[in-house]
Amino acid sequence: QIDNEKNAVFCALSMLKKLKKFNEDFFERTGYRTTLNIGINSGEAVIGNIGSDQYISYTAIGNAVNIASRISDLGKEMPNSILISDSVYN
């Protein structure tokens, strides 16, 4: 897709909006709030089913994925945050 980065950011915004509603609906019953940190990066990755006959998982592998994970980790001090890399911003 031409607008992958823009679509990812709008998706993240939608996720946080839905999470806010989820927390409003379930906090009184559970006493817990769910938080989410989103890291968005762009680049090449390998995606597909990885595993064996006993266990298979659909995953993404590559430097771009690792960087997105690290970006997400930076948001741990800021619950419900969206952090993006320079490549996504540009």
mmCIF file of C-alpha atoms in Angstrom:
data_model
loop_
_atom_site.group_PDB
_atom_site.id
_atom_site.type_symbol
_atom_site.label_atom_id
_atom_site.label_comp_id
_atom_site.label_asym_id
_atom_site.label_seq_id
_atom_site.Cartn_x
_atom_site.Cartn_y
_atom_site.Cartn_z
ATOM 1 C CA GLN A 1 0.000 0.000 0.000
ATOM 2 C CA ILE A 2 1.193 3.492 -0.758
ATOM 3 C CA ASP A 3 0.004 4.938 2.574
ATOM 4 C CA ASN A 4 1.206 2.162 4.917
ATOM 5 C CA GLU A 5 2.723 4.555 7.445
ATOM 6 C CA LYS A 6 -0.312 6.834 7.501
ATOM 7 C CA ASN A 7 -2.635 3.829 7.775
ATOM 8 C CA ALA A 8 -0.602 2.477 10.703
ATOM 9 C CA VAL A 9 -0.852 5.782 12.581
ATOM 10 C CA PHE A 10 -4.619 6.056 12.001
ATOM 11 C CA CYS A 11 -5.011 2.423 13.077
ATOM 12 C CA ALA A 12 -3.085 3.145 16.294
ATOM 13 C CA LEU A 13 -5.285 6.177 17.000
ATOM 14 C CA SER A 14 -8.384 4.034 16.462
ATOM 15 C CA MET A 15 -7.006 1.348 18.793
ATOM 16 C CA LEU A 16 -6.462 3.870 21.585
ATOM 17 C CA LYS A 17 -9.956 5.299 21.081
ATOM 18 C CA LYS A 18 -11.465 1.813 21.362
ATOM 19 C CA LEU A 19 -9.265 1.040 24.386
ATOM 20 C CA LYS A 20 -10.608 4.137 26.164
ATOM 21 C CA LYS A 21 -14.176 2.907 25.596
ATOM 22 C CA PHE A 22 -13.182 -0.625 26.705
ATOM 23 C CA ASN A 23 -11.719 0.706 29.941
ATOM 24 C CA GLU A 24 -14.800 2.846 30.583
ATOM 25 C CA ASP A 25 -17.028 -0.212 30.138
ATOM 26 C CA PHE A 26 -15.019 -2.734 32.167
ATOM 27 C CA PHE A 27 -13.216 -0.786 34.911
ATOM 28 C CA GLU A 28 -16.183 -0.818 37.280
ATOM 29 C CA ARG A 29 -16.549 -4.599 36.939
ATOM 30 C CA THR A 30 -12.875 -5.547 37.045
ATOM 31 C CA GLY A 31 -11.123 -2.706 38.860
ATOM 32 C CA TYR A 32 -8.382 -2.812 36.243
ATOM 33 C CA ARG A 33 -7.466 -0.601 33.331
ATOM 34 C CA THR A 34 -5.697 -1.961 30.291
ATOM 35 C CA THR A 35 -2.881 0.129 28.814
ATOM 36 C CA LEU A 36 -1.234 -0.032 25.448
ATOM 37 C CA ASN A 37 2.025 1.291 24.040
ATOM 38 C CA ILE A 38 2.351 1.363 20.278
ATOM 39 C CA GLY A 39 5.624 1.687 18.384
ATOM 40 C CA ILE A 40 5.458 2.255 14.627
ATOM 41 C CA ASN A 41 8.396 1.882 12.282
ATOM 42 C CA SER A 42 8.659 1.269 8.562
ATOM 43 C CA GLY A 43 11.009 -0.939 6.618
ATOM 44 C CA GLU A 44 11.405 -4.399 5.196
ATOM 45 C CA ALA A 45 10.325 -7.468 7.140
ATOM 46 C CA VAL A 46 9.652 -11.127 6.497
ATOM 47 C CA ILE A 47 6.144 -12.199 7.467
ATOM 48 C CA GLY A 48 4.491 -15.568 7.479
ATOM 49 C CA ASN A 49 3.918 -18.787 9.344
ATOM 50 C CA ILE A 50 6.926 -19.869 11.405
ATOM 51 C CA GLY A 51 7.206 -23.086 13.388
ATOM 52 C CA SER A 52 6.735 -26.812 13.126
ATOM 53 C CA ASP A 53 3.920 -29.339 12.814
ATOM 54 C CA GLN A 54 3.313 -29.117 16.580
ATOM 55 C CA TYR A 55 3.339 -25.312 16.873
ATOM 56 C CA ILE A 56 2.952 -22.658 14.221
ATOM 57 C CA SER A 57 2.754 -18.895 14.602
ATOM 58 C CA TYR A 58 2.159 -16.049 12.167
ATOM 59 C CA THR A 59 4.884 -13.495 12.809
ATOM 60 C CA ALA A 60 7.043 -10.733 11.402
ATOM 61 C CA ILE A 61 10.836 -10.836 11.564
ATOM 62 C CA GLY A 62 13.448 -8.226 10.698
ATOM 63 C CA ASN A 63 15.297 -5.142 11.842
ATOM 64 C CA ALA A 64 12.279 -2.923 11.185
ATOM 65 C CA VAL A 65 10.197 -5.107 13.521
ATOM 66 C CA ASN A 66 12.876 -5.068 16.225
ATOM 67 C CA ILE A 67 13.108 -1.277 16.048
ATOM 68 C CA ALA A 68 9.309 -0.951 16.327
ATOM 69 C CA SER A 69 9.449 -3.113 19.457
ATOM 70 C CA ARG A 70 12.166 -0.935 20.967
ATOM 71 C CA ILE A 71 10.182 2.201 20.131
ATOM 72 C CA SER A 72 7.151 0.684 21.856
ATOM 73 C CA ASP A 73 9.282 -0.082 24.930
ATOM 74 C CA LEU A 74 10.193 3.612 25.161
ATOM 75 C CA GLY A 75 6.530 4.340 25.841
ATOM 76 C CA LYS A 76 6.343 2.270 29.029
ATOM 77 C CA GLU A 77 6.510 5.441 31.109
ATOM 78 C CA MET A 78 3.680 6.945 29.025
ATOM 79 C CA PRO A 79 0.690 4.566 29.059
ATOM 80 C CA ASN A 80 -1.502 4.582 25.974
ATOM 81 C CA SER A 81 1.106 6.234 23.817
ATOM 82 C CA ILE A 82 1.956 6.080 20.127
ATOM 83 C CA LEU A 83 5.600 6.590 19.234
ATOM 84 C CA ILE A 84 6.804 6.641 15.643
ATOM 85 C CA SER A 85 10.224 6.482 14.041
ATOM 86 C CA ASP A 86 11.741 9.158 11.821
ATOM 87 C CA SER A 87 11.025 7.040 8.750
ATOM 88 C CA VAL A 88 7.299 7.001 9.575
ATOM 89 C CA TYR A 89 7.273 10.721 10.392
ATOM 90 C CA ASN A 90 8.964 11.605 7.100
#
